[in-house]
Short mmCIF file of C-alpha atoms in Angstrom, two decimals:
data_model
loop_
_atom_site.label_atom_id
_atom_site.label_comp_id
_atom_site.label_asym_id
_atom_site.label_seq_id
_atom_site.Cartn_x
_atom_site.Cartn_y
_atom_site.Cartn_z
CA UNK Z 1 135.06 -94.35 126.80
CA UNK Z 2 134.23 -93.78 123.10
CA UNK Z 3 135.14 -97.14 121.23
CA UNK Z 4 134.93 -97.11 117.28
CA UNK Z 5 135.02 -100.51 117.26
CA UNK Z 6 131.11 -100.50 118.51
CA UNK Z 7 130.53 -96.97 117.30
CA UNK Z 8 129.62 -96.35 113.94
CA UNK Z 9 129.92 -92.67 112.12
CA UNK Z 10 126.18 -92.23 112.40
CA UNK Z 11 126.24 -93.18 115.98
CA UNK Z 12 128.99 -90.64 116.67
CA UNK Z 13 127.36 -87.94 114.76
CA UNK Z 14 124.04 -88.24 116.62
CA UNK Z 15 125.91 -88.28 119.90
CA UNK Z 16 127.67 -84.95 119.08
CA UNK Z 17 124.16 -83.51 117.98
CA UNK Z 18 122.80 -84.71 121.22
CA UNK Z 19 125.40 -83.24 123.25
CA UNK Z 20 126.27 -86.45 124.56
CA UNK Z 21 130.09 -86.00 123.33
CA UNK Z 22 132.09 -83.34 122.17
CA UNK Z 23 133.54 -82.95 118.70
CA UNK Z 24 136.95 -82.55 120.76
CA UNK Z 25 136.16 -85.97 122.88
CA UNK Z 26 135.48 -87.55 119.30
CA UNK Z 27 138.52 -86.60 117.50
CA UNK Z 28 140.75 -87.18 120.67
CA UNK Z 29 139.63 -90.89 120.96
CA UNK Z 30 140.19 -91.49 117.52
CA UNK Z 31 143.90 -89.91 117.90
CA UNK Z 32 144.49 -91.79 120.67
CA UNK Z 33 143.81 -95.11 119.36
CA UNK Z 34 145.73 -94.30 116.28
CA UNK Z 35 148.96 -93.15 118.83
CA UNK Z 36 148.34 -96.22 120.76
CA UNK Z 37 148.18 -98.77 118.04
CA UNK Z 38 149.80 -97.59 114.93
CA UNK Z 39 153.34 -98.50 115.39
CA UNK Z 40 152.07 -102.18 115.35
CA UNK Z 41 149.72 -101.67 112.62
CA UNK Z 42 151.07 -99.29 110.11
CA UNK Z 43 147.88 -97.76 108.87
CA UNK Z 44 148.11 -94.11 109.26
CA UNK Z 45 151.16 -92.49 107.35
CA UNK Z 46 150.45 -88.87 108.38
CA UNK Z 47 148.77 -87.77 111.55
CA UNK Z 48 147.36 -84.28 111.84
CA UNK Z 49 147.00 -84.45 115.85
CA UNK Z 50 147.07 -80.60 116.72
CA UNK Z 51 145.36 -79.29 113.79
CA UNK Z 52 142.46 -81.84 114.00
CA UNK Z 53 142.00 -81.10 117.82
CA UNK Z 54 141.82 -77.27 117.29
CA UNK Z 55 139.05 -77.83 114.52
CA UNK Z 56 137.15 -79.65 117.00
CA UNK Z 57 137.67 -77.24 119.64
CA UNK Z 58 136.14 -74.38 117.84
CA UNK Z 59 133.32 -76.20 116.03
CA UNK Z 60 130.23 -74.55 116.31
CA UNK Z 61 128.25 -75.28 113.28
CA UNK Z 62 126.46 -78.81 114.07
CA UNK Z 63 124.12 -78.62 111.06
CA UNK Z 64 126.17 -80.76 108.39
CA UNK Z 65 125.25 -84.85 108.94
CA UNK Z 66 128.44 -85.93 110.12
CA UNK Z 67 129.65 -82.67 112.23
CA UNK Z 68 132.58 -83.58 114.40
CA UNK Z 69 133.07 -86.88 113.70
CA UNK Z 70 136.48 -87.93 112.69
CA UNK Z 71 137.69 -89.70 109.33
CA UNK Z 72 140.93 -90.50 107.81
CA UNK Z 73 141.65 -89.74 104.13
CA UNK Z 74 143.72 -92.12 101.69
CA UNK Z 75 147.11 -90.87 100.53
CA UNK Z 76 146.19 -92.07 97.25
CA UNK Z 77 144.62 -88.76 95.52
CA UNK Z 78 142.37 -87.75 98.26
CA UNK Z 79 144.24 -84.49 98.53
CA UNK Z 80 143.78 -81.90 101.39
CA UNK Z 81 145.81 -78.49 100.83
CA UNK Z 82 148.79 -78.11 102.48
CA UNK Z 83 149.33 -81.73 103.56
CA UNK Z 84 151.43 -84.25 102.48
CA UNK Z 85 150.52 -85.84 99.10
CA UNK Z 86 152.76 -88.70 98.51
CA UNK Z 87 150.72 -91.70 96.99
CA UNK Z 88 153.33 -93.84 99.33
CA UNK Z 89 156.24 -93.61 96.90
CA UNK Z 90 159.66 -91.91 98.10
CA UNK Z 91 159.69 -90.07 94.89
CA UNK Z 92 156.81 -87.47 96.40
CA UNK Z 93 158.04 -88.14 99.92
CA UNK Z 94 158.04 -84.03 100.24
CA UNK Z 95 155.00 -83.19 98.04
CA UNK Z 96 152.47 -81.25 99.74
CA UNK Z 97 148.44 -81.04 97.85
CA UNK Z 98 148.16 -77.56 96.53
CA UNK Z 99 144.34 -77.56 96.49
CA UNK Z 100 141.75 -80.08 98.01
CA UNK Z 101 140.82 -82.91 96.01
CA UNK Z 102 136.80 -82.03 94.90
CA UNK Z 103 136.15 -85.27 97.11
CA UNK Z 104 137.92 -83.75 100.14
CA UNK Z 105 136.07 -80.78 99.63
CA UNK Z 106 132.60 -82.76 100.13
CA UNK Z 107 133.87 -84.53 103.09
CA UNK Z 108 135.00 -80.87 105.10
CA UNK Z 109 131.43 -79.81 103.79
CA UNK Z 110 129.73 -82.89 105.62
CA UNK Z 111 131.19 -81.88 108.73
CA UNK Z 112 133.71 -84.37 109.17
CA UNK Z 113 137.23 -83.45 110.91
CA UNK Z 114 140.18 -84.67 109.02
CA UNK Z 115 142.86 -86.28 111.54
CA UNK Z 116 145.34 -88.00 108.70
CA UNK Z 117 146.36 -89.88 105.78
CA UNK Z 118 146.17 -93.50 105.40
CA UNK Z 119 148.86 -96.48 103.98
CA UNK Z 120 148.76 -97.47 100.51
CA UNK Z 121 150.73 -99.38 98.10
CA UNK Z 122 152.84 -97.17 95.96
CA UNK Z 123 150.69 -95.22 93.37
CA UNK Z 124 147.63 -97.20 94.46
CA UNK Z 125 148.63 -100.21 92.13
CA UNK Z 126 148.21 -103.40 94.04
CA UNK Z 127 146.00 -105.44 95.74
CA UNK Z 128 148.11 -105.44 98.94
CA UNK Z 129 149.38 -102.52 101.02
CA UNK Z 130 153.30 -102.93 101.04
CA UNK Z 131 154.83 -100.25 99.76
CA UNK Z 132 158.94 -100.15 100.12
CA UNK Z 133 158.55 -96.42 101.15
CA UNK Z 134 155.78 -96.85 103.98
CA UNK Z 135 155.99 -100.59 104.57
CA UNK Z 136 153.55 -103.35 105.29
CA UNK Z 137 149.99 -102.74 106.56
CA UNK Z 138 148.90 -106.02 108.36
CA UNK Z 139 145.08 -107.18 108.41
CA UNK Z 140 143.27 -105.64 111.83
CA UNK Z 141 141.70 -109.39 112.24
CA UNK Z 142 145.17 -111.03 112.31
CA UNK Z 143 148.51 -109.37 111.72
CA UNK Z 144 149.97 -112.31 110.19
CA UNK Z 145 147.77 -111.31 107.27
CA UNK Z 146 147.46 -108.89 104.71
CA UNK Z 147 144.82 -106.20 105.13
CA UNK Z 148 144.60 -105.56 101.19
CA UNK Z 149 144.50 -103.06 98.91
CA UNK Z 150 144.67 -100.53 97.80
CA UNK Z 151 142.89 -99.13 100.59
CA UNK Z 152 144.43 -100.92 103.07
CA UNK Z 153 145.75 -98.72 105.43
CA UNK Z 154 141.92 -97.45 105.74
CA UNK Z 155 140.79 -100.94 106.25
CA UNK Z 156 143.22 -101.64 109.35
CA UNK Z 157 142.33 -98.10 110.80
CA UNK Z 158 138.90 -98.88 110.43
CA UNK Z 159 139.11 -102.33 111.71
CA UNK Z 160 141.00 -101.39 114.87
CA UNK Z 161 138.48 -98.41 115.49
CA UNK Z 162 141.00 -95.66 114.79
CA UNK Z 163 138.32 -94.08 113.49
CA UNK Z 164 134.51 -95.11 112.85
CA UNK Z 165 134.63 -94.52 109.26
CA UNK Z 166 137.81 -94.39 106.85
CA UNK Z 167 137.79 -92.75 103.42
CA UNK Z 168 139.00 -94.92 100.39
CA UNK Z 169 139.16 -95.23 96.54
CA UNK Z 170 138.57 -97.74 94.13
CA UNK Z 171 140.01 -98.48 90.62
CA UNK Z 172 139.99 -102.21 90.31
CA UNK Z 173 138.73 -103.49 93.72
CA UNK Z 174 140.60 -101.29 96.18
CA UNK Z 175 137.87 -100.56 98.65
CA UNK Z 176 136.37 -104.08 98.02
CA UNK Z 177 139.11 -106.28 98.12
CA UNK Z 178 140.46 -104.97 101.79
CA UNK Z 179 136.78 -104.97 102.96
CA UNK Z 180 136.63 -108.98 102.03
CA UNK Z 181 139.98 -109.28 103.61
CA UNK Z 182 139.34 -107.37 106.79
CA UNK Z 183 135.79 -108.13 107.45
CA UNK Z 184 134.15 -104.65 106.55
CA UNK Z 185 131.47 -103.40 104.32
CA UNK Z 186 132.75 -101.57 100.99
CA UNK Z 187 130.70 -100.15 98.39
CA UNK Z 188 132.26 -99.14 94.74
CA UNK Z 189 129.59 -96.25 93.92
CA UNK Z 190 128.45 -95.89 90.09
CA UNK Z 191 130.95 -94.21 88.04
CA UNK Z 192 130.20 -90.19 88.50
CA UNK Z 193 128.66 -90.53 92.13
CA UNK Z 194 131.01 -89.19 94.11
CA UNK Z 195 132.94 -85.90 93.09
CA UNK Z 196 136.38 -86.23 91.02
CA UNK Z 197 139.18 -83.31 90.39
CA UNK Z 198 140.56 -81.06 90.00
CA UNK Z 199 143.83 -82.66 89.43
CA UNK Z 200 142.18 -85.39 87.05
CA UNK Z 201 138.29 -85.59 86.40
CA UNK Z 202 138.95 -89.16 84.77
CA UNK Z 203 140.95 -91.03 87.49
CA UNK Z 204 142.17 -94.08 85.53
CA UNK Z 205 140.22 -93.38 82.68
CA UNK Z 206 137.26 -93.25 84.78
CA UNK Z 207 137.56 -96.33 86.55
CA UNK Z 208 138.28 -95.40 89.88
CA UNK Z 209 136.11 -93.42 92.37
CA UNK Z 210 136.42 -92.24 95.91
CA UNK Z 211 134.10 -93.29 98.84
CA UNK Z 212 134.85 -94.82 102.18
CA UNK Z 213 135.11 -98.25 104.14
CA UNK Z 214 132.44 -98.56 106.40
CA UNK Z 215 131.49 -100.79 109.55
CA UNK Z 216 127.42 -100.64 109.08
CA UNK Z 217 125.12 -100.45 106.18
CA UNK Z 218 123.57 -97.36 107.33
CA UNK Z 219 127.08 -95.60 107.57
CA UNK Z 220 127.29 -96.57 103.70
CA UNK Z 221 123.73 -94.97 102.92
CA UNK Z 222 124.31 -91.82 105.03
CA UNK Z 223 128.12 -91.56 103.72
CA UNK Z 224 126.51 -91.84 100.13
CA UNK Z 225 123.51 -89.28 100.22
CA UNK Z 226 126.34 -86.83 101.89
CA UNK Z 227 128.82 -87.22 99.34
CA UNK Z 228 126.82 -87.65 96.28
CA UNK Z 229 128.25 -84.78 94.55
CA UNK Z 230 125.97 -81.87 92.87
CA UNK Z 231 128.41 -79.12 93.41
CA UNK Z 232 130.91 -79.13 91.05
CA UNK Z 233 129.65 -78.68 87.18
CA UNK Z 234 133.12 -79.78 85.45
CA UNK Z 235 132.79 -82.79 86.40
CA UNK Z 236 132.36 -85.57 83.93
CA UNK Z 237 129.99 -88.68 84.11
CA UNK Z 238 128.17 -86.77 87.29
CA UNK Z 239 124.48 -88.85 88.23
CA UNK Z 240 121.20 -87.31 89.12
CA UNK Z 241 121.23 -87.45 93.30
CA UNK Z 242 119.52 -90.38 94.89
CA UNK Z 243 116.95 -89.39 97.20
CA UNK Z 244 115.86 -90.70 100.19
CA UNK Z 245 112.68 -92.31 99.12
CA UNK Z 246 114.58 -94.16 96.61
CA UNK Z 247 116.52 -95.85 99.46
CA UNK Z 248 113.00 -96.28 101.30
CA UNK Z 249 111.24 -97.81 98.30
CA UNK Z 250 114.01 -100.11 97.42
CA UNK Z 251 114.07 -101.35 101.28
CA UNK Z 252 110.30 -101.83 101.06
CA UNK Z 253 110.67 -104.19 98.27
CA UNK Z 254 113.82 -105.88 99.00
CA UNK Z 255 112.15 -109.40 98.47
CA UNK Z 256 110.87 -108.85 95.01
CA UNK Z 257 114.76 -107.99 93.72
CA UNK Z 258 115.97 -111.01 91.53
CA UNK Z 259 119.16 -112.32 92.51
CA UNK Z 260 121.42 -113.95 89.81
CA UNK Z 261 124.63 -115.79 90.98
CA UNK Z 262 127.67 -117.24 89.56
CA UNK Z 263 130.96 -118.92 90.56
CA UNK Z 264 132.38 -119.18 86.71
CA UNK Z 265 135.81 -118.36 86.59
CA UNK Z 266 136.16 -115.04 84.21
CA UNK Z 267 140.05 -115.48 84.61
CA UNK Z 268 141.48 -119.11 84.59
CA UNK Z 269 140.88 -121.22 87.21
CA UNK Z 270 141.12 -118.49 89.97
CA UNK Z 271 138.46 -119.10 92.25
CA UNK Z 272 138.98 -121.06 96.04
CA UNK Z 273 136.51 -123.97 96.57
CA UNK Z 274 135.73 -122.05 99.76
CA UNK Z 275 134.79 -119.02 97.68
CA UNK Z 276 132.41 -121.44 95.69
CA UNK Z 277 130.93 -122.74 98.88
CA UNK Z 278 130.56 -119.43 100.45
CA UNK Z 279 128.57 -118.02 97.29
CA UNK Z 280 126.50 -121.35 96.80
CA UNK Z 281 125.49 -121.36 100.72
CA UNK Z 282 124.40 -117.60 100.81
CA UNK Z 283 122.71 -118.44 97.66
CA UNK Z 284 120.63 -121.09 99.31
CA UNK Z 285 119.72 -118.98 102.40
CA UNK Z 286 118.35 -116.11 100.51
CA UNK Z 287 116.39 -118.81 98.19
CA UNK Z 288 114.87 -120.29 101.99
CA UNK Z 289 114.40 -116.61 102.71
CA UNK Z 290 112.00 -116.28 99.81
CA UNK Z 291 114.15 -114.34 97.41
CA UNK Z 292 114.08 -115.12 93.90
CA UNK Z 293 117.64 -116.71 93.45
CA UNK Z 294 119.20 -118.40 90.27
CA UNK Z 295 122.65 -119.90 89.33
CA UNK Z 296 123.85 -118.36 85.89
CA UNK Z 297 126.58 -118.95 83.77
CA UNK Z 298 128.22 -115.77 82.02
CA UNK Z 299 130.44 -115.82 78.92
CA UNK Z 300 133.09 -113.37 79.60
CA UNK Z 301 136.64 -113.39 78.73
CA UNK Z 302 138.24 -112.20 81.88
CA UNK Z 303 141.73 -112.84 80.12
CA UNK Z 304 140.79 -109.99 77.18
CA UNK Z 305 139.42 -107.46 79.62
CA UNK Z 306 142.70 -107.83 82.30
CA UNK Z 307 145.06 -107.09 79.11
CA UNK Z 308 143.02 -104.19 78.40
CA UNK Z 309 143.06 -102.93 81.93
CA UNK Z 310 146.74 -103.21 81.91
CA UNK Z 311 146.91 -101.26 78.77
CA UNK Z 312 144.85 -98.49 80.66
CA UNK Z 313 146.90 -98.54 83.55
CA UNK Z 314 150.31 -98.73 81.62
CA UNK Z 315 149.14 -95.62 79.90
CA UNK Z 316 147.76 -93.69 82.95
CA UNK Z 317 151.61 -94.66 84.80
CA UNK Z 318 153.53 -93.69 81.72
CA UNK Z 319 150.95 -90.13 81.53
CA UNK Z 320 151.70 -89.58 85.09
CA UNK Z 321 155.36 -89.91 85.20
CA UNK Z 322 155.58 -88.04 82.27
CA UNK Z 323 153.96 -85.21 83.99
CA UNK Z 324 156.30 -85.64 87.21
CA UNK Z 325 159.03 -85.71 84.72
CA UNK Z 326 158.37 -82.44 83.39
CA UNK Z 327 157.70 -80.64 87.12
CA UNK Z 328 161.10 -82.20 88.05
CA UNK Z 329 163.13 -81.29 84.82
CA UNK Z 330 164.28 -84.50 84.21
CA UNK Z 331 162.40 -88.13 83.74
CA UNK Z 332 161.98 -90.73 86.37
CA UNK Z 333 164.71 -93.23 86.31
CA UNK Z 334 164.40 -97.23 87.24
CA UNK Z 335 165.15 -97.10 91.06
CA UNK Z 336 163.50 -94.34 91.98
CA UNK Z 337 160.12 -95.82 92.00
CA UNK Z 338 159.19 -99.53 92.75
CA UNK Z 339 159.53 -102.07 89.59
CA UNK Z 340 155.76 -102.44 89.26
CA UNK Z 341 155.24 -98.89 88.45
CA UNK Z 342 158.16 -98.28 86.45
CA UNK Z 343 157.59 -101.54 84.33
CA UNK Z 344 153.88 -100.35 83.46
CA UNK Z 345 154.83 -96.83 82.79
CA UNK Z 346 157.54 -98.57 79.70
CA UNK Z 347 154.87 -100.81 78.51
CA UNK Z 348 152.57 -97.40 78.31
CA UNK Z 349 155.06 -95.72 75.95
CA UNK Z 350 154.41 -98.35 73.54
CA UNK Z 351 150.62 -98.35 73.49
CA UNK Z 352 149.30 -97.01 69.99
CA UNK Z 353 146.30 -94.54 70.31
CA UNK Z 354 143.98 -96.88 68.34
CA UNK Z 355 144.83 -99.97 71.00
CA UNK Z 356 144.24 -97.55 73.92
CA UNK Z 357 140.58 -95.98 72.32
CA UNK Z 358 139.90 -99.86 71.64
CA UNK Z 359 139.88 -100.53 75.36
CA UNK Z 360 137.35 -97.99 76.21
CA UNK Z 361 135.15 -99.67 73.21
CA UNK Z 362 135.71 -102.95 75.22
CA UNK Z 363 134.51 -101.34 78.39
CA UNK Z 364 131.30 -99.90 76.72
CA UNK Z 365 130.53 -103.30 74.92
CA UNK Z 366 130.89 -104.94 78.40
CA UNK Z 367 128.58 -102.08 80.18
CA UNK Z 368 125.85 -103.06 77.22
CA UNK Z 369 126.27 -106.74 78.11
CA UNK Z 370 125.75 -106.31 81.60
CA UNK Z 371 122.39 -103.62 81.05
CA UNK Z 372 121.17 -106.22 79.29
CA UNK Z 373 121.41 -108.90 82.10
CA UNK Z 374 120.10 -106.64 84.34
CA UNK Z 375 116.83 -106.11 82.66
CA UNK Z 376 116.27 -110.00 83.89
CA UNK Z 377 118.05 -109.79 87.31
CA UNK Z 378 118.54 -106.96 89.79
CA UNK Z 379 121.84 -108.23 91.35
CA UNK Z 380 124.84 -110.47 90.33
CA UNK Z 381 126.39 -112.38 93.58
CA UNK Z 382 129.87 -113.52 93.28
CA UNK Z 383 132.79 -113.63 95.71
CA UNK Z 384 134.73 -110.74 96.38
CA UNK Z 385 137.67 -112.17 96.57
CA UNK Z 386 138.85 -115.43 95.20
CA UNK Z 387 140.28 -116.13 98.49
CA UNK Z 388 140.99 -114.78 102.11
CA UNK Z 389 143.45 -112.64 102.60
CA UNK Z 390 147.24 -113.71 101.79
CA UNK Z 391 149.78 -114.37 104.64
CA UNK Z 392 152.44 -111.38 105.03
CA UNK Z 393 155.61 -112.84 103.22
CA UNK Z 394 153.64 -115.18 100.92
CA UNK Z 395 154.43 -114.35 96.92
CA UNK Z 396 151.30 -112.30 95.60
CA UNK Z 397 153.22 -110.03 92.62
CA UNK Z 398 156.36 -111.89 91.42
CA UNK Z 399 158.59 -109.14 91.82
CA UNK Z 400 161.26 -111.26 91.85
CA UNK Z 401 160.42 -111.86 88.03
CA UNK Z 402 160.94 -107.64 87.37
CA UNK Z 403 164.12 -107.47 89.73
CA UNK Z 404 165.68 -110.47 87.34
CA UNK Z 405 165.46 -107.96 84.40
CA UNK Z 406 168.51 -105.89 84.49
CA UNK Z 407 166.80 -103.03 81.82
CA UNK Z 408 163.42 -102.74 80.81
CA UNK Z 409 164.44 -100.33 78.13
CA UNK Z 410 166.06 -103.32 76.26
CA UNK Z 411 162.73 -104.98 75.85
CA UNK Z 412 160.06 -104.72 73.14
CA UNK Z 413 156.10 -104.55 73.45
CA UNK Z 414 155.31 -108.06 73.33
CA UNK Z 415 158.08 -108.78 76.28
CA UNK Z 416 157.10 -106.14 78.08
CA UNK Z 417 153.53 -107.20 77.91
CA UNK Z 418 154.49 -111.17 78.87
CA UNK Z 419 156.34 -109.85 81.74
CA UNK Z 420 153.58 -107.80 83.17
CA UNK Z 421 151.19 -110.55 82.90
CA UNK Z 422 153.58 -112.89 84.60
CA UNK Z 423 154.25 -110.43 87.52
CA UNK Z 424 150.89 -109.28 87.96
CA UNK Z 425 148.20 -111.73 87.33
CA UNK Z 426 148.83 -113.66 90.31
CA UNK Z 427 147.69 -110.70 92.19
CA UNK Z 428 144.97 -110.43 89.63
CA UNK Z 429 143.56 -113.76 90.56
CA UNK Z 430 143.00 -112.85 93.90
CA UNK Z 431 140.13 -110.50 92.44
CA UNK Z 432 139.13 -112.07 89.49
CA UNK Z 433 135.69 -110.29 89.41
CA UNK Z 434 136.12 -107.13 91.38
CA UNK Z 435 137.84 -104.43 88.34
CA UNK Z 436 135.14 -105.82 86.15
CA UNK Z 437 132.39 -102.93 87.57
CA UNK Z 438 135.53 -100.39 87.26
CA UNK Z 439 135.18 -101.04 83.72
CA UNK Z 440 131.65 -100.96 83.23
CA UNK Z 441 130.78 -98.06 85.76
CA UNK Z 442 128.09 -100.34 87.84
CA UNK Z 443 128.16 -100.18 91.55
CA UNK Z 444 129.14 -103.10 93.76
CA UNK Z 445 129.39 -103.60 97.55
CA UNK Z 446 131.66 -106.13 99.40
CA UNK Z 447 129.66 -107.40 102.38
CA UNK Z 448 131.30 -109.49 105.51
CA UNK Z 449 129.23 -112.80 104.64
CA UNK Z 450 131.50 -115.67 105.24
CA UNK Z 451 134.36 -116.53 107.59
CA UNK Z 452 136.97 -119.21 106.71
CA UNK Z 453 138.10 -122.42 108.36
CA UNK Z 454 140.86 -120.43 109.44
CA UNK Z 455 138.72 -117.84 111.15
CA UNK Z 456 139.72 -115.29 108.43
CA UNK Z 457 136.87 -112.71 107.11
CA UNK Z 458 135.43 -113.45 103.38
CA UNK Z 459 133.51 -110.92 101.44
CA UNK Z 460 130.49 -111.66 99.09
CA UNK Z 461 130.01 -109.09 96.39
CA UNK Z 462 126.81 -108.01 94.72
CA UNK Z 463 126.70 -105.88 91.93
CA UNK Z 464 123.45 -104.12 90.56
CA UNK Z 465 122.90 -102.01 87.29
CA UNK Z 466 124.34 -98.59 86.93
CA UNK Z 467 122.78 -95.98 89.43
CA UNK Z 468 121.56 -99.25 91.43
CA UNK Z 469 122.86 -98.19 94.63
CA UNK Z 470 119.63 -98.30 96.53
CA UNK Z 471 119.02 -101.56 95.29
CA UNK Z 472 122.61 -102.71 96.63
CA UNK Z 473 122.15 -100.68 99.97
CA UNK Z 474 118.69 -102.77 100.45
CA UNK Z 475 119.89 -105.72 100.07
CA UNK Z 476 122.89 -105.07 102.52
CA UNK Z 477 120.72 -103.68 105.18
CA UNK Z 478 118.35 -106.70 104.91
CA UNK Z 479 121.52 -109.17 105.44
CA UNK Z 480 122.65 -107.01 108.14
CA UNK Z 481 119.58 -106.95 110.04
CA UNK Z 482 118.97 -110.62 109.85
CA UNK Z 483 122.32 -111.63 111.17
CA UNK Z 484 124.25 -112.88 108.11
CA UNK Z 485 127.25 -110.56 108.82
CA UNK Z 486 130.19 -112.40 110.32
CA UNK Z 487 130.95 -110.11 113.40
CA UNK Z 488 133.46 -112.69 115.26
CA UNK Z 489 136.92 -113.43 113.70
CA UNK Z 490 138.45 -114.96 116.63
CA UNK Z 491 140.04 -118.33 115.76
#
């Protein structure tokens, strides 16, 4: 019996190429697991059973690296032509994608068989997955807790073995947060590493990128090599391809890589004591293993950065609603979408062009600061999240404050901004570092290096210089091979 909890995408591909299993058997095992578990976990929003089985049965070309391997896409911009593309919003419940996204084109080119789309928060705006339309996604390790977001459905599907690998995306931590909460590996690649477009080539102004959640470092590396896009000439930020030689060289020299770590609070006092202890303990273990490890203090105004990030979110949401309104012939009204998205869109109407442009100056100055930092250090080690997953039902985003406001349109710019901060900051406190690397474009990876006293997963994050994925994969491989990963989350 195929059990994807113990069989990664690389092993699945190898077994198919060796004739040990067929693509049909691989896909059927995934679909059987979805049908068995999804009623309790709500991870998969759309299942393409007959289509996927038919594709698997007809597959004859086994040369692509992941030929015949089942995969789930995320229902947030990973468009699959003539299939649902709802962004977990009832507003788009009947919407079908017109064309494939370029990222999905590359997934198909790599040989994967798409079996469905996973659940996410509405418009991928939250760090938990609990849209009013699609419902809450519980954690694969403990159903009383959230899986995280916005790639929560992907995390739970992977954690339960519905698939050996799950496509995801990250615009402010949306791969790394559920990886931390769910005990998985979550790489956010450098800006431009994977394909964007054609609907938007600068998703969230370049902050967002598509990739995957994985259960092994080799899957992360192999997926990255397959998905680093060189075929889409119009794509901005495109990077030179990584080579296998670069990955090998980085692995061989991993002990020479310099590690800085910090537990500084960039946003108020967000970090839990358990998060601080996890970083300190890992740093001591690495130092004892012979790594060059140094504690550092960084002067970064997270409160200013998060205000700028919300400005970007607001303008992008306002643009999206304007485009949807034009397509429908009338503008979106409150009640058609959740209050979080509607409030951001209302706030976005007040942002002048000079202020929006100024946000990207802020991002670039931050990127320059980290570029200088990485002349001395190869990595920065931090908590991936400030604490472990919140319990389902626990207040994380103050939607009650939004509900109390009967009419957003009567609020001025300052009042809207204050309401956004009051409502959304409690969620941001859960991941006070993650979004920073979306602004700078650097790669960062969450690794399952800690387990809380309650038995919950807790990830630590390594970030590197832009285009530094080879180094990140090298340190991740070292930690995995030397049994630093926490594989057992039983309480």
